[in-house]
Short mmCIF file of C-alpha atoms in Angstrom, two decimals:
data_model
loop_
_atom_site.label_atom_id
_atom_site.label_comp_id
_atom_site.label_asym_id
_atom_site.label_seq_id
_atom_site.Cartn_x
_atom_site.Cartn_y
_atom_site.Cartn_z
CA MET G 1 7.92 78.27 56.37
CA ASP G 2 7.11 74.85 55.86
CA PRO G 3 3.87 74.64 53.80
CA LEU G 4 2.43 71.50 56.23
CA SER G 5 2.88 73.49 59.33
CA ASN G 6 -1.54 74.46 58.52
CA LEU G 7 -1.88 70.21 58.64
CA PRO G 8 -2.40 69.17 61.64
CA GLY G 9 -0.42 66.19 62.84
CA LYS G 10 2.45 67.73 61.04
CA PRO G 11 5.16 65.11 61.40
CA VAL G 12 8.45 66.01 63.12
CA GLY G 13 11.66 65.71 60.85
CA ASN G 14 -9.12 51.36 47.36
CA ARG G 15 -11.28 47.84 45.17
CA ARG G 16 -12.35 51.01 44.62
CA LYS G 17 -14.77 52.85 45.80
CA PHE G 18 -14.55 56.48 44.41
CA ILE G 19 -17.48 58.91 45.12
CA ILE G 20 -18.56 58.87 48.78
CA ASN G 21 -19.61 60.79 51.39
CA SER G 22 -17.95 62.87 54.49
CA ALA G 23 -18.18 61.08 57.91
CA LYS G 24 -16.35 60.56 61.62
CA THR G 25 -15.00 57.09 62.22
CA ALA G 26 -14.71 55.68 65.75
CA GLY G 27 -10.93 54.61 66.57
CA VAL G 28 -7.21 55.76 66.18
CA LEU G 29 -4.83 53.82 64.56
CA LEU G 30 -1.74 53.75 66.78
CA ALA G 31 1.44 53.32 66.10
CA MET G 32 4.05 50.51 66.99
CA PRO G 33 3.96 48.19 68.47
CA VAL G 34 2.63 46.27 66.35
CA MET G 35 -0.85 45.48 68.15
CA SER G 36 -3.58 47.82 69.72
CA LYS G 37 -5.87 47.45 72.04
CA ALA G 38 -9.85 48.87 72.05
CA GLY G 39 -10.23 49.27 75.65
CA ASN G 40 -12.51 50.54 77.91
CA PHE G 41 -15.00 48.41 77.29
CA ILE G 42 -18.64 48.40 78.83
CA SER G 43 -19.09 45.47 80.63
CA ILE G 44 -22.67 44.23 79.60
CA ASN G 45 -23.23 40.12 79.95
CA GLU G 46 -24.12 39.47 76.15
CA ASN G 47 -23.08 36.88 73.96
CA TYR G 48 -22.73 36.64 69.83
CA THR G 49 -22.18 34.62 67.74
CA VAL G 50 -19.56 34.59 64.46
CA GLY G 51 -22.66 34.56 61.54
CA GLN G 52 -24.65 37.20 64.06
CA ILE G 53 -21.75 39.41 64.40
CA MET G 54 -21.26 38.93 60.43
CA ASP G 55 -24.90 39.78 59.73
CA LEU G 56 -24.70 43.04 61.84
CA PHE G 57 -22.59 44.64 59.96
CA ILE G 58 -23.89 43.07 56.59
CA ASN G 59 -27.42 44.85 57.50
CA SER G 60 -25.89 48.31 58.23
CA VAL G 61 -24.78 48.03 54.39
CA PRO G 62 -26.95 49.70 52.05
CA GLY G 63 -28.87 47.37 50.36
CA GLY G 64 -28.33 44.37 52.58
CA ALA G 65 -26.56 40.84 51.55
CA ILE G 66 -24.45 41.19 47.99
CA THR G 67 -25.08 37.98 46.30
CA LYS G 68 -22.22 37.77 44.35
CA THR G 69 -18.65 38.68 47.06
CA VAL G 70 -15.72 36.86 48.34
CA ASP G 71 -16.74 38.06 51.76
CA THR G 72 -17.88 34.75 52.83
CA LEU G 73 -16.36 32.83 55.27
CA LYS G 74 -12.16 31.49 55.45
CA SER G 75 -12.85 29.22 58.30
CA GLY G 76 -15.11 28.48 60.93
CA SER G 77 -18.93 28.06 61.41
CA ARG G 78 -20.84 30.87 61.65
CA ASP G 79 -22.20 29.09 65.45
CA THR G 80 -19.12 29.68 66.89
CA VAL G 81 -19.36 31.69 69.93
CA VAL G 82 -17.23 34.58 69.54
CA THR G 83 -14.39 35.07 72.71
CA GLY G 84 -12.90 37.93 70.93
CA ILE G 85 -11.92 39.85 67.95
CA VAL G 86 -9.38 40.77 65.58
CA MET G 87 -9.18 43.43 62.75
CA THR G 88 -6.52 42.57 60.33
CA MET G 89 -5.62 43.23 57.01
CA PHE G 90 -4.18 39.74 56.11
CA ALA G 91 -4.79 36.77 58.53
CA THR G 92 -1.02 35.34 58.03
CA ILE G 93 -0.13 32.99 60.20
CA GLU G 94 1.59 35.04 62.20
CA VAL G 95 -1.48 37.05 63.28
CA ILE G 96 -3.53 33.77 63.87
CA ARG G 97 -0.85 32.56 66.37
CA LYS G 98 -1.18 36.20 67.94
CA THR G 99 -4.72 35.20 67.64
CA ILE G 100 -4.24 32.59 69.83
CA GLU G 101 -2.44 33.82 72.47
CA LEU G 102 -5.09 36.52 73.29
CA GLY G 103 -7.90 33.59 73.77
CA ALA G 104 -10.06 34.80 70.25
CA ASN G 105 -11.65 32.89 67.81
CA PHE G 106 -12.91 35.23 65.09
CA ILE G 107 -10.54 37.24 62.68
CA ILE G 108 -12.18 39.63 60.38
CA ALA G 109 -9.80 40.37 57.24
CA HIS G 110 -9.95 43.00 54.75
CA GLU G 111 -7.95 40.42 52.19
CA PRO G 112 -7.95 36.98 51.11
CA THR G 113 -6.50 34.12 53.47
CA PHE G 114 -5.30 31.64 50.94
CA TYR G 115 -3.53 33.87 48.11
CA ASN G 116 -5.80 34.47 45.06
CA HIS G 117 -9.37 37.17 45.21
CA ALA G 118 -11.76 34.20 45.68
CA ASP G 119 -10.16 31.90 48.15
CA ASP G 120 -10.47 29.18 45.47
CA THR G 121 -8.37 26.67 47.61
CA THR G 122 -8.73 23.38 45.36
CA TRP G 123 -5.13 23.95 43.42
CA LEU G 124 -4.03 23.94 46.56
CA LYS G 125 -4.71 20.86 47.97
CA ASN G 126 -1.32 19.30 48.44
CA ASP G 127 0.61 22.61 49.04
CA GLU G 128 1.87 22.43 52.36
CA VAL G 129 1.94 26.08 53.09
CA TYR G 130 -1.26 26.07 52.81
CA LYS G 131 -2.53 22.78 54.76
CA TYR G 132 -0.16 24.19 57.66
CA LYS G 133 -2.24 27.04 57.75
CA ALA G 134 -5.74 25.46 57.66
CA ASP G 135 -4.73 23.37 59.96
CA LEU G 136 -3.94 25.50 62.27
CA LEU G 137 -7.44 27.76 61.87
CA LYS G 138 -8.97 24.60 61.78
CA GLN G 139 -7.12 23.33 65.61
CA HIS G 140 -8.38 26.52 67.15
CA ASN G 141 -11.21 26.50 66.20
CA ILE G 142 -10.59 29.97 64.70
CA ALA G 143 -13.13 31.29 61.83
CA VAL G 144 -12.06 33.78 59.48
CA TRP G 145 -14.40 36.61 57.08
CA ARG G 146 -13.14 38.39 54.60
CA ASN G 147 -14.83 41.47 55.04
CA HIS G 148 -13.72 43.86 51.34
CA ASP G 149 -16.70 44.33 49.39
CA TYR G 150 -19.28 45.01 52.46
CA ILE G 151 -17.13 47.65 54.32
CA HIS G 152 -16.38 49.26 50.94
CA THR G 153 -20.10 49.28 49.44
CA LEU G 154 -21.06 50.76 52.77
CA VAL G 155 -21.61 54.74 52.47
CA PRO G 156 -19.28 56.89 53.34
CA ASP G 157 -16.57 53.79 52.13
CA GLY G 158 -15.25 52.67 55.52
CA VAL G 159 -11.98 52.42 54.32
CA MET G 160 -11.71 55.58 52.68
CA THR G 161 -13.08 57.43 56.05
CA GLY G 162 -10.59 55.08 58.20
CA VAL G 163 -7.98 56.98 55.94
CA LEU G 164 -9.00 60.56 55.82
CA LYS G 165 -9.42 60.20 60.05
CA GLN G 166 -5.20 58.57 60.42
CA MET G 167 -4.18 61.72 57.38
CA ASP G 168 -6.14 64.03 59.33
CA TRP G 169 -6.88 64.88 56.36
CA GLU G 170 -11.71 64.67 57.49
CA LYS G 171 -11.74 68.73 57.03
CA TYR G 172 -9.34 69.36 53.70
CA ALA G 173 -11.98 66.55 52.22
CA ASP G 174 -14.49 66.85 49.17
CA LYS G 175 -17.96 66.94 50.47
CA ALA G 176 -19.16 65.09 47.46
CA ILE G 177 -15.92 62.91 46.88
CA PRO G 178 -14.25 62.92 49.45
CA ASN G 179 -10.84 60.61 47.80
CA ILE G 180 -10.70 64.36 46.26
CA ILE G 181 -8.33 66.25 48.82
CA THR G 182 -7.54 69.94 48.82
CA LEU G 183 -4.26 71.22 51.17
CA PRO G 184 -2.86 74.31 52.13
CA PRO G 185 -0.06 74.12 48.95
CA THR G 186 3.27 72.07 49.84
CA SER G 187 6.14 70.29 48.23
CA LEU G 188 6.46 66.93 46.67
CA LYS G 189 8.73 66.45 49.25
CA ASN G 190 6.94 67.52 52.11
CA LEU G 191 3.27 65.88 50.81
CA ILE G 192 5.69 62.53 50.68
CA SER G 193 7.55 62.79 54.45
CA TYR G 194 3.88 63.43 55.73
CA THR G 195 2.15 60.64 54.15
CA LYS G 196 4.65 58.28 55.17
CA SER G 197 4.84 59.21 58.37
CA LYS G 198 0.75 58.87 59.21
CA LEU G 199 0.82 55.69 57.60
CA HIS G 200 3.58 54.12 58.88
CA ILE G 201 5.57 53.26 56.18
CA ASP G 202 9.60 54.19 55.21
CA LYS G 203 9.82 54.27 51.61
CA VAL G 204 7.53 55.01 48.92
CA ARG G 205 7.96 55.04 44.98
CA TYR G 206 7.06 58.49 43.71
CA ILE G 207 7.16 60.20 40.08
CA GLY G 208 7.70 64.11 40.15
CA ASP G 209 9.89 66.81 40.99
CA PRO G 210 10.02 66.96 44.89
CA GLU G 211 10.26 70.58 44.80
CA GLN G 212 6.89 71.04 43.06
CA VAL G 213 3.92 72.40 44.43
CA CYS G 214 1.11 69.90 45.39
CA LYS G 215 -2.35 71.17 46.71
CA ARG G 216 -5.12 68.71 45.00
CA VAL G 217 -4.83 65.16 46.13
CA LEU G 218 -6.74 62.54 44.44
CA PHE G 219 -6.48 59.06 47.20
CA MET G 220 -7.20 55.80 45.46
CA GLU G 221 -6.81 52.91 47.93
CA GLY G 222 -5.87 49.01 47.80
CA SER G 223 -5.92 48.68 44.26
CA PRO G 224 -7.76 50.23 42.31
CA GLY G 225 -6.56 48.96 38.76
CA GLY G 226 -4.66 51.03 35.64
CA HIS G 227 -7.92 52.43 34.04
CA ALA G 228 -9.90 53.45 37.11
CA GLU G 229 -6.61 55.48 38.20
CA ILE G 230 -6.51 57.00 34.95
CA GLU G 231 -10.44 57.74 34.20
CA ASP G 232 -10.12 59.07 38.05
CA VAL G 233 -6.80 61.81 36.67
CA THR G 234 -8.19 62.68 33.99
CA THR G 235 -11.70 63.39 35.20
CA THR G 236 -10.47 65.62 38.67
CA LYS G 237 -7.02 66.60 37.68
CA PRO G 238 -5.27 66.18 40.73
CA ASP G 239 -2.24 67.45 41.58
CA VAL G 240 -0.83 64.09 42.76
CA LEU G 241 -1.95 60.65 42.58
CA ILE G 242 -1.50 59.08 45.75
CA CYS G 243 -2.37 55.28 45.79
CA GLY G 244 -1.51 52.13 47.43
CA GLU G 245 -0.63 48.89 44.60
CA ILE G 246 -0.20 49.91 41.00
CA SER G 247 0.61 47.60 37.91
CA GLU G 248 3.63 49.38 36.65
CA TRP G 249 2.90 49.25 32.71
CA GLU G 250 -0.55 51.46 33.74
CA ILE G 251 -0.61 54.23 35.40
CA ALA G 252 3.61 54.52 36.01
CA GLU G 253 4.12 55.18 32.01
CA TYR G 254 1.09 57.12 31.91
CA VAL G 255 1.84 59.57 34.59
CA ARG G 256 5.56 59.16 32.95
CA ASP G 257 3.82 60.35 29.71
CA ALA G 258 1.54 63.22 31.04
CA ARG G 259 4.73 64.81 32.18
CA ALA G 260 6.75 64.21 29.17
CA LYS G 261 3.89 66.26 27.55
CA GLY G 262 4.22 69.22 30.41
CA ASP G 263 2.01 68.12 32.96
CA SER G 264 3.07 68.34 36.34
CA LEU G 265 1.18 65.69 37.16
CA ALA G 266 2.92 63.43 40.38
CA LEU G 267 2.60 59.54 41.19
CA VAL G 268 3.05 58.14 45.43
CA VAL G 269 2.66 54.74 45.74
CA THR G 270 2.37 53.67 49.18
CA GLY G 271 1.50 50.21 48.71
CA HIS G 272 -1.52 47.85 49.19
CA ILE G 273 -1.47 47.33 53.05
CA ALA G 274 -0.52 51.17 54.16
CA SER G 275 -2.73 52.22 52.02
CA GLU G 276 -5.82 50.23 53.49
CA GLU G 277 -5.17 49.02 57.26
CA PRO G 278 -6.76 52.10 58.59
CA GLY G 279 -10.12 50.77 57.30
CA SER G 280 -9.11 47.53 60.25
CA GLU G 281 -8.94 50.39 63.11
CA PHE G 282 -12.47 51.99 61.57
CA MET G 283 -13.71 48.22 62.15
CA LEU G 284 -12.70 47.94 65.42
CA GLY G 285 -14.57 51.13 66.82
CA TRP G 286 -17.71 50.05 64.68
CA LEU G 287 -17.83 47.14 66.88
CA MET G 288 -17.10 48.72 69.63
CA GLN G 289 -19.65 50.66 69.14
CA HIS G 290 -22.03 48.02 68.44
CA VAL G 291 -20.92 44.63 70.31
CA PRO G 292 -19.06 46.46 73.37
CA SER G 293 -19.62 43.11 75.23
CA VAL G 294 -16.92 42.04 73.52
CA LYS G 295 -12.96 42.62 72.61
CA VAL G 296 -11.81 43.86 69.96
CA THR G 297 -7.76 43.78 69.05
CA HIS G 298 -6.21 45.00 65.87
CA ILE G 299 -3.37 43.59 65.02
CA LEU G 300 -1.05 45.22 61.87
CA SER G 301 -0.60 42.52 59.34
CA GLY G 302 2.47 43.86 58.40
CA ASN G 303 4.21 44.60 55.12
CA SER G 304 5.17 41.00 53.52
CA LEU G 305 8.26 42.54 51.33
CA SER G 306 11.23 44.43 52.47
CA PHE G 307 13.26 47.42 50.73
CA LEU G 308 17.11 46.64 50.80
#
């Protein structure tokens, strides 16, 4: 019998937020096509500005506003009346064009808009790609807000909550540390197949024996960094670490040496975007609940890289 047969949603055929509490999230990440739209909106004659929606979410986070944060407006004004909201990982030019087609004017992105963590644009002032993108946003009066630090500070972490929901792993998650997941025993090969299906990705990079048995999973979304990954592997002793983005000279070399030592530790690298995209679906559900009069759309930015 397939060891994954006991897992719900069996396929046919992070930055770091480590200690979080369990919770359920509204919304389900829809598979292809590229966009999933929130439907059945409650008809309420109420308008919101960009700033009001930002503050509404910020006030739901323990401690409220963060003094030093990258979660700032990258374009537009807090005073803009919102005609529609787009959730996405990256506010790419393609996502911006689709936002315009929808008649929306507020993009909430999890990652940077202008190619560096702080969205510093002083070094890009003469760059043609930057100017095209910035002008496109200005021309159509589109506000872009990065929601990275706040959604990860939410209790429980909104991105990890979305991941557990999408993976159908809520009931397997540790009550105190939900990104430790204890599954029915399965092979690494089957776990990889399941992860690819649930996160809608074609390929992953991995280290390990495809036939080795995996039960205890450490899931670290996004780009937690080698120090955090190694520290948490040492602390939690998983059979497999599933993570988003890595520095190849850090955790990959650690896992290679661990296996040479005799450990059965495996590594699965999904890619940064795939590992955190469920956070956008979490935000879609949150907005549908708290600002039901505003139309919200989740547009997947997709992976910038292809495999040959």
